[in-house]
Coordinates of C-alpha atoms and ligand atoms in Angstrom, one line a residue:
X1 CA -11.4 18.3 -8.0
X2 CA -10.6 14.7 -9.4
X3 CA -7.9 13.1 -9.2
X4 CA -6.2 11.5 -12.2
X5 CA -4.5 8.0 -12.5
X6 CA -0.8 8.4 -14.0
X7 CA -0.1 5.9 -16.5
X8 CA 2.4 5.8 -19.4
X9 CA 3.6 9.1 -18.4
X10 CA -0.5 10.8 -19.1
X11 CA -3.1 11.5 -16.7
X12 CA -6.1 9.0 -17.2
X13 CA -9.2 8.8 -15.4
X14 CA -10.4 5.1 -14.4
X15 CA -11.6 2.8 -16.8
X16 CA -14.4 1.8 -15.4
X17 CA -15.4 5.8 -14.6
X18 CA -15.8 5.0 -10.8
X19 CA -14.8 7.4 -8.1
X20 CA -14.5 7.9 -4.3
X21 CA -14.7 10.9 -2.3
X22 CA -11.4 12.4 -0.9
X23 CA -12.0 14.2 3.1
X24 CA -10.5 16.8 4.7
X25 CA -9.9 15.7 7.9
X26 CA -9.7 19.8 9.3
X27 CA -13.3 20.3 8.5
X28 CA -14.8 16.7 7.9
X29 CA -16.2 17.5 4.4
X30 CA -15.3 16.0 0.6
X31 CA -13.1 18.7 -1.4
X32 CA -12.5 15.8 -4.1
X33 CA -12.7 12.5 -5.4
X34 CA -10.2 9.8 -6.3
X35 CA -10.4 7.1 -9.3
X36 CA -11.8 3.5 -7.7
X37 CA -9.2 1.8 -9.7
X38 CA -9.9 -1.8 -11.0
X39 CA -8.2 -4.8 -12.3
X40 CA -8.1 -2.9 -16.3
X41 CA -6.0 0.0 -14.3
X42 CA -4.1 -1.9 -12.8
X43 CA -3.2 -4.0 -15.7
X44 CA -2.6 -0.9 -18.1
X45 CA 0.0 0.4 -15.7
X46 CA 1.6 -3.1 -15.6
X47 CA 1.9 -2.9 -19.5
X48 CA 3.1 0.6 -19.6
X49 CA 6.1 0.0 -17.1
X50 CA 6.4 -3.6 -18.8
X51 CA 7.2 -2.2 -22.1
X52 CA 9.7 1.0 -20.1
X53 CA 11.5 -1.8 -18.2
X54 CA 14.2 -2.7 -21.2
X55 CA 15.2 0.8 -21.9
X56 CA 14.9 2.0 -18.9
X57 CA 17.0 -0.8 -17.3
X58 CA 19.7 -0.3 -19.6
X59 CA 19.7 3.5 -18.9
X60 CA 22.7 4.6 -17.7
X61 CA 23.6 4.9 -13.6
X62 CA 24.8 8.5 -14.5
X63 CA 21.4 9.4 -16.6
X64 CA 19.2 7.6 -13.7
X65 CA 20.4 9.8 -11.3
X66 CA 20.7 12.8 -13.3
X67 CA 16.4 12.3 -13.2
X68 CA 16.0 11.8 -9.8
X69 CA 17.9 14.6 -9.0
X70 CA 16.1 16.8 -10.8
X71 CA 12.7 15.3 -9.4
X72 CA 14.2 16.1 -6.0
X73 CA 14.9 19.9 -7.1
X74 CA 11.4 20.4 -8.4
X75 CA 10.2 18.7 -5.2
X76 CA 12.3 21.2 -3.0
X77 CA 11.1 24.2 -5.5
X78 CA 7.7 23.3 -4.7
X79 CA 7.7 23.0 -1.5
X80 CA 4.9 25.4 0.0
X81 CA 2.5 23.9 -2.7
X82 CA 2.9 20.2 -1.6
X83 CA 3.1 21.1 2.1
X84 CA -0.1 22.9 1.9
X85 CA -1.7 20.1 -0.3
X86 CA -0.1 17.1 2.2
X87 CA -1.4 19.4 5.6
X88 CA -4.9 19.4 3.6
X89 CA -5.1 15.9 2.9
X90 CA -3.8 14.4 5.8
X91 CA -4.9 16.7 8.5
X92 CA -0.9 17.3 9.6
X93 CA 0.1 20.8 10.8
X94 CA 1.9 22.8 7.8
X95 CA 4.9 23.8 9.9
X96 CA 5.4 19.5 10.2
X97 CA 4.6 19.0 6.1
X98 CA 7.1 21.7 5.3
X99 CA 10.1 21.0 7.8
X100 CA 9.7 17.2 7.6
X101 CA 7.4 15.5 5.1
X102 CA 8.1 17.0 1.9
X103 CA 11.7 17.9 2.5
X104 CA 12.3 14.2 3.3
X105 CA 10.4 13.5 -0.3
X106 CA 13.1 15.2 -2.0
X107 CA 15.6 13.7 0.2
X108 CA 14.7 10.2 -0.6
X109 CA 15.2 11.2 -4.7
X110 CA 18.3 12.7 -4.2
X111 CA 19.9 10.0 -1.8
X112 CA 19.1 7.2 -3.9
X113 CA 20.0 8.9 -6.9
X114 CA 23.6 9.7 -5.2
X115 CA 23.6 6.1 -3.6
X116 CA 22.9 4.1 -6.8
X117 CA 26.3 5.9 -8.6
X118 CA 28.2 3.7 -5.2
X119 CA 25.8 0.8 -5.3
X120 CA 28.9 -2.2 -5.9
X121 CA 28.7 -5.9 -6.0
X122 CA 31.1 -8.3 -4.8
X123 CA 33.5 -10.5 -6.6
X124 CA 35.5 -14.2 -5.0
X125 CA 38.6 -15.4 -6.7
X126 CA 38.4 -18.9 -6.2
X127 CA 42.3 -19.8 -5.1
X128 CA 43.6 -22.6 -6.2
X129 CA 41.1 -23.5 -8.5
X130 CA 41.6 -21.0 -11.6
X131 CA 38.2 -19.7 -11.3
X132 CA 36.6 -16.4 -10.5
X133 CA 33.3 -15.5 -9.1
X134 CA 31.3 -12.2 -9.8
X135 CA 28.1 -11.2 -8.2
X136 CA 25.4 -9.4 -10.6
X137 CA 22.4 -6.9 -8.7
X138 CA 20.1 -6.7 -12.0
X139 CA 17.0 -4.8 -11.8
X140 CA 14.0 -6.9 -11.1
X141 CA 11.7 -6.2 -13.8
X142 CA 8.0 -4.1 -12.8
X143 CA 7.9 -4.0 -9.1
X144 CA 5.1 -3.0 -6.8
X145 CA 4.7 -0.8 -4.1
X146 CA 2.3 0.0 -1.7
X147 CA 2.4 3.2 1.4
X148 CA -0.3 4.0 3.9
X149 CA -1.7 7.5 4.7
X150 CA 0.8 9.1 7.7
X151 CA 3.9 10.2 6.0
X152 CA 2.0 10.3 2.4
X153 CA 4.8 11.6 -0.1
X154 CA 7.6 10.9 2.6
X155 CA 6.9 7.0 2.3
X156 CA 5.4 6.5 -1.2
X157 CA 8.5 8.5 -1.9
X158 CA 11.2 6.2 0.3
X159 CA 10.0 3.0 -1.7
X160 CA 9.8 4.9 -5.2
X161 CA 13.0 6.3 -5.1
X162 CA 15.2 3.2 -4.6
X163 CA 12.7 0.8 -6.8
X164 CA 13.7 3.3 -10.1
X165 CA 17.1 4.2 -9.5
X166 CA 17.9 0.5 -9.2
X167 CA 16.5 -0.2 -12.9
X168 CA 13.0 -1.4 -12.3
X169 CA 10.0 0.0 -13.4
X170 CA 7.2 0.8 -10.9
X171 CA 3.0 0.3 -10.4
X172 CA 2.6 2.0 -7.1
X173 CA -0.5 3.2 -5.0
X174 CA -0.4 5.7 -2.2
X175 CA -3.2 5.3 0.3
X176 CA -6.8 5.9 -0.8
X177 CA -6.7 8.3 2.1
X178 CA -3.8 10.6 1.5
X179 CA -4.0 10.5 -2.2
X180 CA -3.1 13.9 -3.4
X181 CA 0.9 14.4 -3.1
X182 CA 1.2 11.4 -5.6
X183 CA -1.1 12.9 -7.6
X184 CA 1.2 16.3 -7.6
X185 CA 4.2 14.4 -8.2
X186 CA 3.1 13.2 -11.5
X187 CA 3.5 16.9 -13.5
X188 CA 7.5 16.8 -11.1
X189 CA 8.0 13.3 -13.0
X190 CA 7.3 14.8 -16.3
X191 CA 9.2 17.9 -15.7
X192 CA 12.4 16.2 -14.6
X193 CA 12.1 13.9 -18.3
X194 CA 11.7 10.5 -16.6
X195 CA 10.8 8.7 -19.5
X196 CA 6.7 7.6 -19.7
X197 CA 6.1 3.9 -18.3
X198 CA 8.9 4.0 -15.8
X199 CA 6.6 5.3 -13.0
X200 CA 2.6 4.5 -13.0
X201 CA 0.6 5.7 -10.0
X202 CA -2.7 4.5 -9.9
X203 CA -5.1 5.3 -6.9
X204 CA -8.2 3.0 -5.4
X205 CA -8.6 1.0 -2.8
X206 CA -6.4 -0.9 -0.9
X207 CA -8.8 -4.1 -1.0
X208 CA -9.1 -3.6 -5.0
X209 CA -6.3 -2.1 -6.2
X210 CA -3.7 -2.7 -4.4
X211 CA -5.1 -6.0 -4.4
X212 CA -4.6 -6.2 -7.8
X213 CA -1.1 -5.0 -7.5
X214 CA -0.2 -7.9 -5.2
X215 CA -1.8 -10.0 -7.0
X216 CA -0.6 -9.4 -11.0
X217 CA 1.5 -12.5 -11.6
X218 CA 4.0 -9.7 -13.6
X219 CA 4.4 -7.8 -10.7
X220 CA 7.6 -9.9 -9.4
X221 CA 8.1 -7.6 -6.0
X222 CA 5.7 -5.7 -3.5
X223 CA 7.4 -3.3 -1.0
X224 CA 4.4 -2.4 1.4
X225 CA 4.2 -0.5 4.3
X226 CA 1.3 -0.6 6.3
X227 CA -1.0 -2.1 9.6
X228 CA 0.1 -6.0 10.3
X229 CA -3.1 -7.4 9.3
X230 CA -2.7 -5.6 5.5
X231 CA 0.5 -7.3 5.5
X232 CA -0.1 -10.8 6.3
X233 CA -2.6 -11.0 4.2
X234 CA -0.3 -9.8 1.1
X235 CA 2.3 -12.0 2.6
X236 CA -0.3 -15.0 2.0
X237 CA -1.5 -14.1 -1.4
X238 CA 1.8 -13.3 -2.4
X239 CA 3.9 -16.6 -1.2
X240 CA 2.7 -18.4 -3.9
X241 CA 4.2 -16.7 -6.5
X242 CA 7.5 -16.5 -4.9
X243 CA 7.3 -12.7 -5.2
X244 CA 9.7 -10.7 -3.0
X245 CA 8.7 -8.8 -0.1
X246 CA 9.5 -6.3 1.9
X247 CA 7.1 -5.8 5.0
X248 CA 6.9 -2.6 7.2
X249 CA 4.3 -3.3 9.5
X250 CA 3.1 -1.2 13.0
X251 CA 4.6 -1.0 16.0
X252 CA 4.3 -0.2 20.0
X253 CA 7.1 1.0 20.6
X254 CA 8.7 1.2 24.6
X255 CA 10.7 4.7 25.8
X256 CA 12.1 3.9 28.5
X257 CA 13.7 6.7 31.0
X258 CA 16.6 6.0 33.1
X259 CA 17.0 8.7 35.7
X260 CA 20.2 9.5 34.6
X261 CA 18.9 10.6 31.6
X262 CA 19.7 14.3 30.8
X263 CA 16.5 15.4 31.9
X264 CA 15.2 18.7 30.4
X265 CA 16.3 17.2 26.6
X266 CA 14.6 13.8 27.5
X267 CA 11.6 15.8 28.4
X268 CA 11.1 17.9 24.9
X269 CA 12.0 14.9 22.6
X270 CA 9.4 12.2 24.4
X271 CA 6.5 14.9 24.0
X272 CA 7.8 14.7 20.5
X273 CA 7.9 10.9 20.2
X274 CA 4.8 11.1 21.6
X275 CA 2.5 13.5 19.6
X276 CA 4.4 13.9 16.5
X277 CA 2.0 14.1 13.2
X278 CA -0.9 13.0 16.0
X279 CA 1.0 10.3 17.1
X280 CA 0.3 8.8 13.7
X281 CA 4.0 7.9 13.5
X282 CA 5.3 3.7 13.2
X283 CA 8.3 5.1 15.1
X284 CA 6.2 7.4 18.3
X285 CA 7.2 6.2 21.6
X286 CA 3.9 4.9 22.5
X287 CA 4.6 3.2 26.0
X288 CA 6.8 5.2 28.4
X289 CA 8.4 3.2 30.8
X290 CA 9.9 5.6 33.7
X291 CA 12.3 4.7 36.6
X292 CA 10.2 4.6 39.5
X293 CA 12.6 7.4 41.9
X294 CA 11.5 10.1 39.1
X295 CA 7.9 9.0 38.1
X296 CA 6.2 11.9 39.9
X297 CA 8.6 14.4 38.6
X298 CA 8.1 12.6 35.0
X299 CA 4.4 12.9 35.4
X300 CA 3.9 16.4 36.4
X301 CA 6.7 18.0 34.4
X302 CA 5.2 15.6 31.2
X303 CA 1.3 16.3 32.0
X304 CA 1.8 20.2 31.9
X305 CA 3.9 20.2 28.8
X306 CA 1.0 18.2 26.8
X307 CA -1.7 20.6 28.3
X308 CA 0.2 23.2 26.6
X309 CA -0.2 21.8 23.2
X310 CA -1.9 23.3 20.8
X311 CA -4.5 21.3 19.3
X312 CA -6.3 23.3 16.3
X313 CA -6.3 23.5 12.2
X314 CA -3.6 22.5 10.4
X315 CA -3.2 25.4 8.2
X316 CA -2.4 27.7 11.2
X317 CA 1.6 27.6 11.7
X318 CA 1.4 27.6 15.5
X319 CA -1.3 24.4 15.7
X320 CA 1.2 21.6 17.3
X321 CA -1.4 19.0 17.0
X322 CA -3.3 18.9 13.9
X323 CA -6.7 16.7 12.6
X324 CA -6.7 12.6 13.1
X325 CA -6.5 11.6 9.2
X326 CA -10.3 10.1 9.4
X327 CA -13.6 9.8 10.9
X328 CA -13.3 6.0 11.2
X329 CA -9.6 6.5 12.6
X330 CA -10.5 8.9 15.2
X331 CA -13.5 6.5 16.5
X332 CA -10.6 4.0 17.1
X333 CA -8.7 5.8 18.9
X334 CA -11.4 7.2 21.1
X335 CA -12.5 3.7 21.5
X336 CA -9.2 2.9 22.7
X337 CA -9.5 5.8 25.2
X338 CA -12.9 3.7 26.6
X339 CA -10.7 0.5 26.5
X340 CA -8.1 2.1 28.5
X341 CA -10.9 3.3 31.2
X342 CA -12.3 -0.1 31.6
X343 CA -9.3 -2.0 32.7
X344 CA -8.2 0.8 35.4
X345 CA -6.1 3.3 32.9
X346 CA -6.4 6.4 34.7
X347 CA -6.7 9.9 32.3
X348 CA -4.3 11.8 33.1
X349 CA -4.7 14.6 30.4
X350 CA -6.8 14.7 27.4
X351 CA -9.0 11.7 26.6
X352 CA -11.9 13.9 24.2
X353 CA -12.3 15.4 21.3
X354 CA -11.6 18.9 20.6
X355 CA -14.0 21.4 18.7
X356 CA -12.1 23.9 16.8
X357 CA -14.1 26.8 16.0
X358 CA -15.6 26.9 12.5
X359 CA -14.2 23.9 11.6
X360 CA -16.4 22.0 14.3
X361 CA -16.6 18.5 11.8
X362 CA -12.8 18.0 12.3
X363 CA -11.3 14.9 13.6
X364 CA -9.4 16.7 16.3
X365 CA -8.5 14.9 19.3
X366 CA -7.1 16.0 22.8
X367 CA -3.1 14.6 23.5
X368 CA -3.8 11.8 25.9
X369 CA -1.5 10.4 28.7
X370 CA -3.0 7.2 30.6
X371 CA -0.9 6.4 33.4
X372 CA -1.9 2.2 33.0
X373 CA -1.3 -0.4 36.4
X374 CA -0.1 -3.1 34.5
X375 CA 1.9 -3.3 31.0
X376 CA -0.5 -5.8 30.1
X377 CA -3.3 -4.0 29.4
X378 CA -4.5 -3.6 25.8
X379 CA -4.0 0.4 25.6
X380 CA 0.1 -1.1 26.5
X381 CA -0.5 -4.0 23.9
X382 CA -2.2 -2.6 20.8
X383 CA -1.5 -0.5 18.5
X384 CA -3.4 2.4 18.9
X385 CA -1.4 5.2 16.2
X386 CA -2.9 7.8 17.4
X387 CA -2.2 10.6 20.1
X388 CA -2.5 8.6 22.9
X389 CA 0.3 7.2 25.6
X390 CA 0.9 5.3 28.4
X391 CA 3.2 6.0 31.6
X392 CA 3.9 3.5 34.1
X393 CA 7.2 3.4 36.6
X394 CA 9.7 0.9 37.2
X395 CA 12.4 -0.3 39.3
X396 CA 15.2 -2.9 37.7
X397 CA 16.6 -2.6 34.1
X398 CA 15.6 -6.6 33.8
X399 CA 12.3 -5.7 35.1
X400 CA 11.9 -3.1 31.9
X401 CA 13.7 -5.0 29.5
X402 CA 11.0 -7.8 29.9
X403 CA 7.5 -5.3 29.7
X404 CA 9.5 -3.4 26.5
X405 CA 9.8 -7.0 24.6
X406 CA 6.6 -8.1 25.9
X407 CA 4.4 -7.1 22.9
X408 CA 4.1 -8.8 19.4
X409 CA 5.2 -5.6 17.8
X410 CA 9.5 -5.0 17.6
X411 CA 9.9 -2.0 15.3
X412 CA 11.7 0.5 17.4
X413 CA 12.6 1.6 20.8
X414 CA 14.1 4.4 22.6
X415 CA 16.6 4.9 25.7
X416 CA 17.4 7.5 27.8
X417 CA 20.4 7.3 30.2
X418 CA 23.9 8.1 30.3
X419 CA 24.9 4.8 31.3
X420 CA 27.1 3.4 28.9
X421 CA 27.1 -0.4 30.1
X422 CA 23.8 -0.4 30.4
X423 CA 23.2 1.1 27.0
X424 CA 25.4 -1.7 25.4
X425 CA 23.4 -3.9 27.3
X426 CA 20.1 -3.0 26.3
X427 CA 20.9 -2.6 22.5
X428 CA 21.6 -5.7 22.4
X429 CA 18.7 -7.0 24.3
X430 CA 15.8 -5.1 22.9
X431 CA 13.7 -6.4 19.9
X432 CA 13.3 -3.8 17.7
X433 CA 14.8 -3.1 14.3
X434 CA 15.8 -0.2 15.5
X435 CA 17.2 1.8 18.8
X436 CA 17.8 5.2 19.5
X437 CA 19.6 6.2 22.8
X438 CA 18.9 9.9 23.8
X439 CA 17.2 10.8 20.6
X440 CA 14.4 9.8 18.8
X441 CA 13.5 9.9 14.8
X442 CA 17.2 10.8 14.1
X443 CA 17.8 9.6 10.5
X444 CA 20.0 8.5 8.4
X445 CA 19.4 7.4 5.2
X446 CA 21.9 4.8 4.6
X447 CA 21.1 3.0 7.9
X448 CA 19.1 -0.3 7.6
X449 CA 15.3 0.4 8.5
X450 CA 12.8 -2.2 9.4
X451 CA 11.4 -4.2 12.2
X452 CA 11.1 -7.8 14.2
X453 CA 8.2 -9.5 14.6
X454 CA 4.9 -8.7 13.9
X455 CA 6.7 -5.4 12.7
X456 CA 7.6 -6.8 9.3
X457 CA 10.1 -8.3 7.4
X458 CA 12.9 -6.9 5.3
X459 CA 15.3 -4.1 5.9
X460 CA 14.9 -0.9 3.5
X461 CA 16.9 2.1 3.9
X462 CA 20.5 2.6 2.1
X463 CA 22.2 -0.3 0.2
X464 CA 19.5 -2.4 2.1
X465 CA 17.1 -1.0 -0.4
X466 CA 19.0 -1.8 -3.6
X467 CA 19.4 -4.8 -2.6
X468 CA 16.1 -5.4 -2.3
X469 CA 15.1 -4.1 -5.3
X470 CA 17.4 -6.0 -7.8
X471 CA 18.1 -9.5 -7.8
X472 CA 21.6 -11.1 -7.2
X473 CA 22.9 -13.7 -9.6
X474 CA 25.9 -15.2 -9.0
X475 CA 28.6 -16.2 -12.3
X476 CA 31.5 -18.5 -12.3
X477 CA 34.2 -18.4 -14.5
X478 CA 37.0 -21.5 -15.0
X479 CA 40.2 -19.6 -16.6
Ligands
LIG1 P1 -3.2 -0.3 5.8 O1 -2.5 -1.6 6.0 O2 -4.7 -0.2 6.0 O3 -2.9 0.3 4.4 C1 -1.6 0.5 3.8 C2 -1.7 0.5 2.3 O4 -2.1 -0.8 1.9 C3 -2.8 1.5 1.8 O5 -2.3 2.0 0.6 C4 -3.9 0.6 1.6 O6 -4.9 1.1 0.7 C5 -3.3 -0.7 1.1 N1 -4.0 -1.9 1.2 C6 -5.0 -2.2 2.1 N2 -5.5 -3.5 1.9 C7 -4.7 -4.0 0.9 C8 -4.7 -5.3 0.2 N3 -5.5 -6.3 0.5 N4 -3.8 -5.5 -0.8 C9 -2.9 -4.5 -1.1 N5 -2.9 -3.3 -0.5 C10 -3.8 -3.0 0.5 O7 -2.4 0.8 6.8 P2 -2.8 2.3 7.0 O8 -2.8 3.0 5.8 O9 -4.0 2.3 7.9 O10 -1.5 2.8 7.8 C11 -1.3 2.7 9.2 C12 -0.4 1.5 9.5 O11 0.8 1.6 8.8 C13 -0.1 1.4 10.9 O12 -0.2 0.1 11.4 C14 1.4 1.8 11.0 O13 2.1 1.3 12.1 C15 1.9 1.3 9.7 N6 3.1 2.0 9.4 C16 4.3 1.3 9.4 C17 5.5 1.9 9.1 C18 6.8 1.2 9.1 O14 7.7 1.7 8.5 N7 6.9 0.0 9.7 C19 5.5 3.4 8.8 C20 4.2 4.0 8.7 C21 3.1 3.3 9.0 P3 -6.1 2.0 1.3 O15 -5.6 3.0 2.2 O16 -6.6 2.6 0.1 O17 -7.0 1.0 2.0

């Protein structure tokens, strides 16, 4: 099947007629192809949410929401078919796309579409000088935005969702990769009677069209999420043009076990935090940290719960670990894995590939634990997104404080103990953008989300997302 652009509210093929072939990851072969965008697409969806921007920005908060509402309802009533085509595309298992990623979808529309009806801005009475002050949040204009291939609908979504019900009108691109749920949603956004021009998806490469997206001189925002090296290189052709940006970059992220933890719950949740979606998660607890007097415990009780893992295809609804999203991706992982064994990493489960019968082409991949010497090896230093940890003990809270900062990334970290000094204590030390103590992945939509570092720049999530996504002028009044 091809996929279609969708521009001006219609389904267009590329200008230019040029295509790319869309994988499965489950069985390694093309099911479809995807336009190869260029600049002419790229411009033609600028024009069309160009010429929606002054209706559409003077469309009422009440009406705005009324639309994403409704996109979120059609999401929800169509669940099984996006889960099935998100599991497909991206290789995840369908019990994850239908409990998390497309039920998140929907709740992105309907949260912003509730939280722009409460979005407020400030006003200062200037005492004593018979003058007030009002703040304005106005829609920027045609914004940009840009999500990578692990959570497909879930982050095209969380960047979609906040850019329209804030008054802007949208060119976005969903990963070349994972192209299919934004393809879907286009017949939702016509169904729901957003008006044509508001949102324009248009699919290609990132090095093309999203390229072009960053950048179109109209485009006046990007909000990207993606690798580090994607977004410093927007970050440098952007600067010029003063655009705004809002970066959510990778991670490697520390978990660090205190052994008065509550044990059996810590136990479940880091196997999550660990293999969730493949480990393809910006949020998995990549580097466990574990306090040395229950390391062998840790290690045995951890090892024998990943064993038990099913790795197989992600249609079945009792496969835990699905398909790794692509052939290239899975040879970096596995050369990770190699990386690992040369500086001392010992396998401690997993480590190869996994044939699945009949689908024997798949990019399945073993759950891997490398118990590592040192945290500065490169497996504890890289990002390596895939399913794939590290385990190493230690002994003082200051001692783990300094290995968890000691990487470039700072997106988010997690804690377990039931220590309530030392949890104050740590929150405040950590550098992450976010830090979850006892849990891990619990959201909560109007929380800021974002990291430090070379994990990005920006907070989205909540008001933080509004704010982002209108600009703030500032008017004084002499009475
Ligand atoms: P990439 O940076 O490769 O791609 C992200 C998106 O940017 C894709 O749509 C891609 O298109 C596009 N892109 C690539 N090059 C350019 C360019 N020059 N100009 C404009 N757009 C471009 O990341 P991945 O898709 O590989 O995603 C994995 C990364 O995302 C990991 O590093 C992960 O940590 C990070 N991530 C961060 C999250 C966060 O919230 N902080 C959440 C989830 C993931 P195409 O795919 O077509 O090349």
């Amino acid at each position: 099947m091809k996929i279609q652009n969708y521009i001006n509210g219609q389904f267009l093929p590329p200008v230019a007629d040029g295509w790319i072939d869309n994988y499965c990851p489950a069985n390694g072969e093309v099911y479809g192809q995807i336009p190869n965008s260029s600049k002419e697409d790229v411009e033609s969806a600028y024009m069309a949410a160009k010429s929606a921007f002054p209706t559409w920005s003077q469309t009422t908060l009440e009406a705005r929401s009324r639309i994403l509402i409704k996109i979120s309802e059609l999401l929800e009533a169509n669940l099984q078919r996006f889960a099935e085509a998100e599991s497909k595309d991206n290789g995840k298992p369908i019990s994850l796309a239908k409990t998390i990623d497309i039920p998140r979808a929907a709740s992105n529309f309907r949260f912003f579409g509730n939280a722009i009806t409460q979005f407020a801005s400030e006003s200062h009475e200037s005492i004593g000088l018979n003058a007030i002050n009002y703040t304005l949040r106005q829609p920027i204009g045609v914004v940009g935005c840009i999500s990578p291939w692990n959570l497909p609908l879930y982050l095209f979504t969380w960047k979609i969702a906040p850019a329209i019900a804030a008054g802007n009108c949208v060119v976005a691109k969903p990963s070349e990769i994972t192209p299919m749920t934004a393809y879907l949603l286009g017949d939702i956004l016509k169904e729901a009677g957003l008006p044509k021009g508001v949102l324009n998806i248009v699919h290609g490469l990132g090095t093309s069209t999203g390229q072009a997206i960053v950048e179109h001189p109209g485009i006046k925002a990007i909000s990207f999420t993606g690798g580090t090296a994607t977004g410093a290189h927007i970050a440098r052709v952007a600067a010029p043009m003063f655009k705004k940006l809002s970066l959510e970059l990778g991670g490697k992220n520390p978990n660090i076990i205190f052994a008065d933890c509550d044990y059996d719950d810590m136990l479940e949740t880091t196997v999550r935090s660990s293999f969730a979606n493949q480990g393809q998660i910006c949020l998995c607890g990549s580097r466990i940290f574990i306090e040395a007097s229950i390391y062998e415990k840790f290690k045995t009780d951890f090892v024998t719960k990943v064993k038990a893992l099913k790795v197989g295809h992600p249609s079945e609804e009792d496969t835990n670990i699905g398909a790794l999203v692509s052939k290239p991706h899975l040879e970096k992982v596995m050369e990770y894995i190699e990386i690992a064994k040369q500086e001392n990493g010992k396998i401690l489960c997993g480590g190869n590939r996994v044939t699945v019968e009949d689908y024997e082409n798949g990019y399945y991949l073993q759950p891997t634990v490398i118990e590592v010497e040192t945290d500065e090896c490169r497996i504890n230093q890289e990002e390596v997104f895939g399913p794939v940890v590290t385990i190493m003990p230690f002994h003082t809270e200051e001692e783990v404080l300094k290995m968890a900062n000691k990487v470039k990334y700072g997106l988010s970290a997690t804690l377990w103990t039931n220590n309530l000094k030392r949890t104050m204590r740590m929150s405040n030390q950590l550098q992450s953008g976010i830090v979850w103590i006892n849990t891990w992945m619990m959201r909560d939509l109007r929380t800021p989300f974002g990291g430090v570092k070379a994990s990005g720049v920006g907070r989205e999530g909540g008001f933080e997302a509004l704010r982002f996504f209108t600009e703030t002028k500032n008017v004084c009044i002499k009475y």
